[in-house]
Structures are given as structure tokens and as C-alpha cells.
mmCIF file of C-alpha atoms in Angstrom:
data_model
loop_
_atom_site.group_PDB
_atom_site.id
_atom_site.type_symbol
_atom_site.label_atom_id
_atom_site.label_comp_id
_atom_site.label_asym_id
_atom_site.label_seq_id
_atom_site.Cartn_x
_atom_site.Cartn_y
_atom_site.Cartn_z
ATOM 1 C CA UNK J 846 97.320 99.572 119.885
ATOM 2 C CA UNK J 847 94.915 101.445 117.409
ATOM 3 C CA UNK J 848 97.345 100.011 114.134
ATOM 4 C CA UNK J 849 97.385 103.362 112.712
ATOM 5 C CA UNK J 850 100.666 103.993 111.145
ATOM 6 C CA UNK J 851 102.583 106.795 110.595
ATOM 7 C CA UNK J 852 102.642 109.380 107.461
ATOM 8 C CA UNK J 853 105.273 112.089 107.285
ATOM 9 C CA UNK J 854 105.827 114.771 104.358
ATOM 10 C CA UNK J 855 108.622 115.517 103.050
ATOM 11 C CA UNK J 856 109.651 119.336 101.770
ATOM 12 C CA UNK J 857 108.990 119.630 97.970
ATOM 13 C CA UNK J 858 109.029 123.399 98.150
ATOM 14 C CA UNK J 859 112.444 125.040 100.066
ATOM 15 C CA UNK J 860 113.790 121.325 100.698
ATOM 16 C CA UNK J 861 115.629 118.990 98.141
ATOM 17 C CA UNK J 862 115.150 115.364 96.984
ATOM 18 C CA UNK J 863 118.181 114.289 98.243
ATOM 19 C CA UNK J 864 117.555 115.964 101.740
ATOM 20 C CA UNK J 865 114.167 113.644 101.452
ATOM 21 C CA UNK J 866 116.406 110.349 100.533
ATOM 22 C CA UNK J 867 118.263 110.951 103.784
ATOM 23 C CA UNK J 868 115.138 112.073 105.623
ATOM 24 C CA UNK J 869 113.336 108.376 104.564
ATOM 25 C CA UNK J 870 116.942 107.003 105.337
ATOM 26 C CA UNK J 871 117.209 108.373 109.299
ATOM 27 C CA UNK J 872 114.071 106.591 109.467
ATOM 28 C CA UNK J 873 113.740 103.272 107.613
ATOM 29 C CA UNK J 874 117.891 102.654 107.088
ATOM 30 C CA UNK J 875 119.393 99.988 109.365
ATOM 31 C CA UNK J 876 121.353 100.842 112.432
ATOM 32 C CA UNK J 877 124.776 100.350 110.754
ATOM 33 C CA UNK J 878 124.289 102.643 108.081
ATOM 34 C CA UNK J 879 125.041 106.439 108.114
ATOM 35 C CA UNK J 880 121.539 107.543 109.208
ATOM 36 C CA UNK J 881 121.110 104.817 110.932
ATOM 37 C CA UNK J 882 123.821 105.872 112.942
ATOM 38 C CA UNK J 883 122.255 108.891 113.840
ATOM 39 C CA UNK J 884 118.897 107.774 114.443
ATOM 40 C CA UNK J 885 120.589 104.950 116.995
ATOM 41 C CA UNK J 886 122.335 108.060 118.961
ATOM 42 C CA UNK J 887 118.791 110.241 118.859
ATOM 43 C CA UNK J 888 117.574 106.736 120.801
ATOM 44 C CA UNK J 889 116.272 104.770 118.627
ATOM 45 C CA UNK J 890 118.271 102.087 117.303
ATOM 46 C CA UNK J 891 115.265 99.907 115.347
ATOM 47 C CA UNK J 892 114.601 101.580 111.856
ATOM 48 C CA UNK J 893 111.077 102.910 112.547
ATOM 49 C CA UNK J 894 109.245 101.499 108.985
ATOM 50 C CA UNK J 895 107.576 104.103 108.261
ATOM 51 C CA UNK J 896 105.507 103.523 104.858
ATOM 52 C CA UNK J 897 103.653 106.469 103.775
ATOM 53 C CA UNK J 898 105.289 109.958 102.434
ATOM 54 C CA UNK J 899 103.778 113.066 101.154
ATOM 55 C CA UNK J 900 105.907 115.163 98.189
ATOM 56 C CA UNK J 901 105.352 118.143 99.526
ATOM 57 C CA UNK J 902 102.116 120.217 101.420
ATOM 58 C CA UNK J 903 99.571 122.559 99.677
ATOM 59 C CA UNK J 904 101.954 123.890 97.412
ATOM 60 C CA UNK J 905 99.236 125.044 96.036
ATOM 61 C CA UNK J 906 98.658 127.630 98.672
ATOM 62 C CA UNK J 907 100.484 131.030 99.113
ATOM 63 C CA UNK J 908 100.102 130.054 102.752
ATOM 64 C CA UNK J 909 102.879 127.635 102.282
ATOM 65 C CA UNK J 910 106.751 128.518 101.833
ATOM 66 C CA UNK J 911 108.119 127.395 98.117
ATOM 67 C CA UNK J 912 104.405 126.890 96.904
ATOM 68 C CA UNK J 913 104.561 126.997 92.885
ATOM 69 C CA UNK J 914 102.070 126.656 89.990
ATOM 70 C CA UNK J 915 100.634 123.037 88.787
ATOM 71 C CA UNK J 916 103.297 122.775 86.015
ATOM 72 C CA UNK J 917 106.310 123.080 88.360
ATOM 73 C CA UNK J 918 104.936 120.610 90.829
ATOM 74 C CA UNK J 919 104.701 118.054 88.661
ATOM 75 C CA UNK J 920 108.574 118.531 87.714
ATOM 76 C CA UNK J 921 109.312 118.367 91.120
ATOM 77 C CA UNK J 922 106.832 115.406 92.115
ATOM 78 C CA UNK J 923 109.065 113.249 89.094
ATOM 79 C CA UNK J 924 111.969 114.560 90.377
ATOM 80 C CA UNK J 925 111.192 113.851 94.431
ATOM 81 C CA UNK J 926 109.987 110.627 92.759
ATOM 82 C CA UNK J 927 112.737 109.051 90.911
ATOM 83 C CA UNK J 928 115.218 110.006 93.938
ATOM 84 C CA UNK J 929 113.243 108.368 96.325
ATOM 85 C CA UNK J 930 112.698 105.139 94.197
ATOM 86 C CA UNK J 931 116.824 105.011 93.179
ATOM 87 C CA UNK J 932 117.332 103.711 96.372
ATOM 88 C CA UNK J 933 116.631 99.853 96.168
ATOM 89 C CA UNK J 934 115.080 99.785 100.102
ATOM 90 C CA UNK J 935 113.198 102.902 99.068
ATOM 91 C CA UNK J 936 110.849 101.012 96.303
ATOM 92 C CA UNK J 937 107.526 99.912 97.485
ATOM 93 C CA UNK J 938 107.119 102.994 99.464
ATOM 94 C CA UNK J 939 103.441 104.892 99.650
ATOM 95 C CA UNK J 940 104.218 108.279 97.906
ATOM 96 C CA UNK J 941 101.741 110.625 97.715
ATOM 97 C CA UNK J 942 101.443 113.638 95.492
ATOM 98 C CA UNK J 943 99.853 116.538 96.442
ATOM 99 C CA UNK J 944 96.217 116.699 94.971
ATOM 100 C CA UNK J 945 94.598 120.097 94.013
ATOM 101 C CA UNK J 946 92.068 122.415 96.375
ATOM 102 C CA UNK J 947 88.542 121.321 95.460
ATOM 103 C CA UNK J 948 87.716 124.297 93.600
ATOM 104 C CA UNK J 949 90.393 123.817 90.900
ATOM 105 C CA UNK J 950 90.618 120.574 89.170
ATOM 106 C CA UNK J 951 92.947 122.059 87.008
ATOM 107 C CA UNK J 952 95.851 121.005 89.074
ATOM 108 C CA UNK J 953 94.834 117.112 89.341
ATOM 109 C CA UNK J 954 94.388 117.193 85.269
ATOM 110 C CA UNK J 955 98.493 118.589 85.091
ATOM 111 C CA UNK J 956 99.621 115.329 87.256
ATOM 112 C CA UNK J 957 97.289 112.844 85.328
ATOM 113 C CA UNK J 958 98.587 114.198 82.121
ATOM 114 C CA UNK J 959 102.283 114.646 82.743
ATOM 115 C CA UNK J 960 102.594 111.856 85.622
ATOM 116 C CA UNK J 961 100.218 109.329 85.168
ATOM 117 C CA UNK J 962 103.088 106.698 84.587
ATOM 118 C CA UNK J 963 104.901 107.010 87.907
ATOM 119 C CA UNK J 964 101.447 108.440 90.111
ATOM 120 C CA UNK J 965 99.768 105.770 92.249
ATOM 121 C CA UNK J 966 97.859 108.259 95.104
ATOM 122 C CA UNK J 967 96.732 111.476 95.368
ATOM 123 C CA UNK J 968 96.389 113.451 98.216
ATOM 124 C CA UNK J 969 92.818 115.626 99.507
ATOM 125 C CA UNK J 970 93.050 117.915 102.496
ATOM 126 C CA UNK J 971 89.408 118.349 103.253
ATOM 127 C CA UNK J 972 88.633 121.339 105.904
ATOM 128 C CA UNK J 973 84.481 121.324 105.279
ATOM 129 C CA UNK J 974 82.794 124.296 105.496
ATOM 130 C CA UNK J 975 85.596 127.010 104.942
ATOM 131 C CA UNK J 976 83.936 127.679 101.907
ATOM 132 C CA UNK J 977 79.793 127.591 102.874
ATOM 133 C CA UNK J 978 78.028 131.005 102.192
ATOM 134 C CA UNK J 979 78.475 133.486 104.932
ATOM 135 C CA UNK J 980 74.864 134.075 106.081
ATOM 136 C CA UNK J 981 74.565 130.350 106.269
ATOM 137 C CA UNK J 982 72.499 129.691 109.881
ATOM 138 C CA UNK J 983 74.020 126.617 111.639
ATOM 139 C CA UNK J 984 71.391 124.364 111.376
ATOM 140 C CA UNK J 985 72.086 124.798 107.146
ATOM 141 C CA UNK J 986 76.028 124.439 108.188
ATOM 142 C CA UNK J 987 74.752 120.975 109.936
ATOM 143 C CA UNK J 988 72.599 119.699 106.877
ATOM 144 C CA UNK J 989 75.290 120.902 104.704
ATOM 145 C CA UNK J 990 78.633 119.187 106.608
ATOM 146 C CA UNK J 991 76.244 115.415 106.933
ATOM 147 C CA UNK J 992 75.303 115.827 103.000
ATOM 148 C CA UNK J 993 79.138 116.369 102.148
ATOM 149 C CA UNK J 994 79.744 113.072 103.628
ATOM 150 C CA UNK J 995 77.502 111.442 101.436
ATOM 151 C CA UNK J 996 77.997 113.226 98.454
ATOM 152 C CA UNK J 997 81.272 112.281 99.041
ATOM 153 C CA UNK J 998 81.088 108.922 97.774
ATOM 154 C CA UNK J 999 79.929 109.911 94.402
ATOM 155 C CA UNK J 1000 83.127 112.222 93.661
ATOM 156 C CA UNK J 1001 85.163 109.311 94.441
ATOM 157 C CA UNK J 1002 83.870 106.845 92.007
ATOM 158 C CA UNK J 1003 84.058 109.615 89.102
ATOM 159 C CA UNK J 1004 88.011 111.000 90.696
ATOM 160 C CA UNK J 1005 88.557 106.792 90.137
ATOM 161 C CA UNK J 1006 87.356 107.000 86.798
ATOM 162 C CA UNK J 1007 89.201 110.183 85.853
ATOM 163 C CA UNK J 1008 92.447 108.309 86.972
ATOM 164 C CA UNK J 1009 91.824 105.092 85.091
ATOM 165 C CA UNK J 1010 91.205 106.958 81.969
ATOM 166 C CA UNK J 1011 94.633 109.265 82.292
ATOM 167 C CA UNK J 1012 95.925 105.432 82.355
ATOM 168 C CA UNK J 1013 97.144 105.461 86.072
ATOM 169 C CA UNK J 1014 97.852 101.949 86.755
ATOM 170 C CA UNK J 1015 96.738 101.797 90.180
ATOM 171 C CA UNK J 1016 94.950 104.891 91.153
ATOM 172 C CA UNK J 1017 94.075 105.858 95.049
ATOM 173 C CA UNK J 1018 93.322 108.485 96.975
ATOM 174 C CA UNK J 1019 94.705 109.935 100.667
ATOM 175 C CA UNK J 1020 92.986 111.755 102.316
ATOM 176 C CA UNK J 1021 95.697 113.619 104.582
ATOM 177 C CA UNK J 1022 93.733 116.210 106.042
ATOM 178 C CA UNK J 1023 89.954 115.934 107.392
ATOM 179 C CA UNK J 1024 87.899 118.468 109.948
ATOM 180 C CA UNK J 1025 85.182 120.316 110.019
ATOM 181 C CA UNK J 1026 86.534 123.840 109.557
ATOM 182 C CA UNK J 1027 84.353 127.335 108.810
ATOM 183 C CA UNK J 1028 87.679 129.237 108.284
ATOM 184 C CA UNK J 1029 89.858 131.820 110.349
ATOM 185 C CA UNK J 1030 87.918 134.603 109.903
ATOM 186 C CA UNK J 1031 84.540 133.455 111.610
ATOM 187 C CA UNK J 1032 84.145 135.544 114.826
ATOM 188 C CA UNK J 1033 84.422 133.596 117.862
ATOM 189 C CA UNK J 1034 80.552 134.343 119.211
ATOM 190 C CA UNK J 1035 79.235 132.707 115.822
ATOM 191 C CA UNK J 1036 81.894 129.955 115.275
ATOM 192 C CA UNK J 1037 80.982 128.745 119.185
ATOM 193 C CA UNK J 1038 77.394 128.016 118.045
ATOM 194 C CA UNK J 1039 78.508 126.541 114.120
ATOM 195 C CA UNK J 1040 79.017 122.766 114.281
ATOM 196 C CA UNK J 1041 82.858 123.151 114.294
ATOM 197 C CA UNK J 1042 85.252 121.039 115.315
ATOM 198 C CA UNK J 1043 85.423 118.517 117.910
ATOM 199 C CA UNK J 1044 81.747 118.558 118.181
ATOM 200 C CA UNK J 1045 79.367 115.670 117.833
ATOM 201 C CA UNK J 1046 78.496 116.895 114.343
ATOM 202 C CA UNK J 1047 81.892 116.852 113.287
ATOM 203 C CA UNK J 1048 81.806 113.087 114.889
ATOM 204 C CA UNK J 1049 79.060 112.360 112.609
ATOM 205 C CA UNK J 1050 80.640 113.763 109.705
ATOM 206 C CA UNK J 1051 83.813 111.995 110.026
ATOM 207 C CA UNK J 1052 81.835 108.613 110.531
ATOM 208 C CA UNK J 1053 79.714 109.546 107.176
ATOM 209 C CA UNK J 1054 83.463 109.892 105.049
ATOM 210 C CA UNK J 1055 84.838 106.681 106.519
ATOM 211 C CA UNK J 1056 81.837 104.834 105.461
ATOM 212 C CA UNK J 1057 82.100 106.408 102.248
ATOM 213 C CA UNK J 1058 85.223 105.468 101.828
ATOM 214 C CA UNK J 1059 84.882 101.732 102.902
ATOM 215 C CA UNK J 1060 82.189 101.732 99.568
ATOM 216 C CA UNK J 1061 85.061 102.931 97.784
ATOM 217 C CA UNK J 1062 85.985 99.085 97.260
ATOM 218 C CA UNK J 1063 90.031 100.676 98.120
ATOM 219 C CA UNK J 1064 90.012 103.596 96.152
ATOM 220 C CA UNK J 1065 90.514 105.671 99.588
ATOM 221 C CA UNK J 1066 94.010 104.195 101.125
ATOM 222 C CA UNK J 1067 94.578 106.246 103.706
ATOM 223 C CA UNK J 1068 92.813 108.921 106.158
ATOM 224 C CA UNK J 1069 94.412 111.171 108.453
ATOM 225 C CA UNK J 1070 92.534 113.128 110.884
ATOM 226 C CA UNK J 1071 92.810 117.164 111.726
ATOM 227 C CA UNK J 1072 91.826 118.883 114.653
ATOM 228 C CA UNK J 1073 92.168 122.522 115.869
#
């Protein structure tokens, strides 16, 4: 009812990019074929379309199994890539590759250099406020979360501009994770009186990215929402 549709990542660091051809394959390939097959006996017989793919999560992150440095991910977004797009049905597909944390644009520059010619979207995970000063007082955290919305709309006309001039054809960005997050290790009897999320602040922040990203003229393609 809402039209939201699905987005699924596949395993770019301990999986393979065969194991995500047949993972797109159980769910896009008709019924007769060999995933099909066993996506009809899981019951669910009608292929379920599903459009958008992430290479891979953080990898990045020591927090995430098989993470590696900016050079090997871009060897394994070609590689994830060019399997994906060997399969005729498979072309047209919404890949995404993984885009860098905030705080290192190092990573971005490594895919618009090396993969310019095959990227089409990068991915942000945005968890605002995990990195806000630690004596900041919760009416600062508020100011600070509605400005980031705002501000937000700047970064994305210069990231579109970056993209254009590393001569990606048809640049976008997803933005695959958004909350309002002050980290794990806030104690529990300051993080209940932070703006944090699924409070109205966090409401209003999410409300000040989507209009941001409606000025973006379809630079932002796709946002996912997070929640604790």
C-alpha cells in the first residue's frame, strides 16, 4: 500500500559473486528455472522483482565480517558487478556500492577513480549524532540533528559534482541507513533525555532529509529508514 519496494544486500565480504547471481536468481528468476524452483517450494511461486541490491555492508567497518580496505572493495564491487550484469535478466538492476563513513572521503575518491565507468549509486548510512561532542547538552544535540538536515542539501549538490567530474555517467546517491543515533556507549539515564530515536525530533529530522533530498532534482534515489 505505501509503494515502497524492497532493497536487499548481498555478501561482498565472506560471500561470493556467484552465491549473489543465485541469490538475485531465487528471487527475480521465473518459476521454471532452478531457483525458481526453489523459491515456488519455499511458497512463493511469482518471482518477487525485487530491483535494488547493495554489494556488500560497511565493509568499511571492523564491526562487519570480511570488511577490507578501499582498494580491495573496489576489486570486489567490479567483480560482484560484472557477475551480476552477465546474466541478461540481471541488467537494469539498481546496484549499489558501498559509500565511505563521513569522516573519510578517501574511500568514495578509490571508487570514482577506479570505478567510475561501471558506478551509477552510492550508498550513505547516516546514524546522526554518534559522533557530536560528549558534553554536548540536548538542547545543542536538538539544534545540531535539525541543522544536519539542512546542511544536508549542500553536501549533496557538491557529492553530485564530485561524481560528474570522476565522469560517472549517471551519478546517485542511496541513502540505506537513516536514524538519529548518539552511539552505544551513551548511558541509558542521559540517552533517555537526548533526542534519540523514535522521538518527535528524530520525526523532524527525517522530514528535514527527505525534503532535502526532493531539492536534490534525483540525485537521492533511494532512502531506507533505521530504527533501534
Amino acid at each position: 500500500l505505501s509503494g515502497a519496494e524492497p532493497l536487499i544486500g548481498v555478501n561482498a565480504g565472506e560471500g561470493s559473486a556467484a552465491e549473489a547471481v543465485a541469490w538475485i536468481a531465487y528471487c527475480n528468476a521465473p518459476a521454471a528455472s532452478r531457483e525458481g524452483r526453489l523459491r515456488a517450494q519455499d511458497g512463493h511461486p511469482v518471482p518477487y522483482g525485487v530491483k535494488h541490491w547493495e554489494i556488500g555492508n560497511e565493509l568499511y567497518g571492523k564491526w562487519q565480517r570480511g570488511n577490507c580496505s578501499k582498494e580491495e572493495y573496489v576489486v570486489r564491487f567490479r567483480a560482484f558487478y560484472e557477475a551480476i550484469n552477465a546474466v541478461s535478466e540481471n541488467r537494469g538492476l539498481h546496484l549499489i556500492a558501498n559509500g565511505g563513513p563521513h569522516n573519510d572521503p578517501s574511500w568514495n575518491e578509490e571508487l570514482l577513480k577506479t570505478d567510475n565507468d561501471i558506478l551509477g549509486s552510492l550508498s550513505r548510512h547516516w546514524l546522526n549524532g554518534a559522533n557530536y561532542p560528549p558534553l554536548f547538552s540536548p538542547a545543542q544535540s536538538f539544534d545540531r540533528i535539525m541543522a544536519d538536515a539542512w546542511i544536508f542539501e549542500r553536501e549533496l549538490s557538491e557529492l553530485k559534482k564530485t561524481m560528474q567530474s570522476a565522469g560517472v555517467r549517471e551519478p546517485h546517491l542511496s541513502i540505506t541507513e537513516l536514524m538519529v543515533y548518539l552511539g552505544e556507549d551513551v548511558p541509558k539515564e542521559i540517552s533517555a533525555i537526548y533526542p534519540m530515536a523514535h522521538y518527535f525530533s528524530e520525526v523532524l529530522f527525517f522530514s528535514g532529509v527527505l525534503h532535502s533530498a526532493i531539492r536534490s532534482d534525483g540525485f537521492v534515489d533511494l532512502i531506507t529508514k533505521s530504527g533501534a
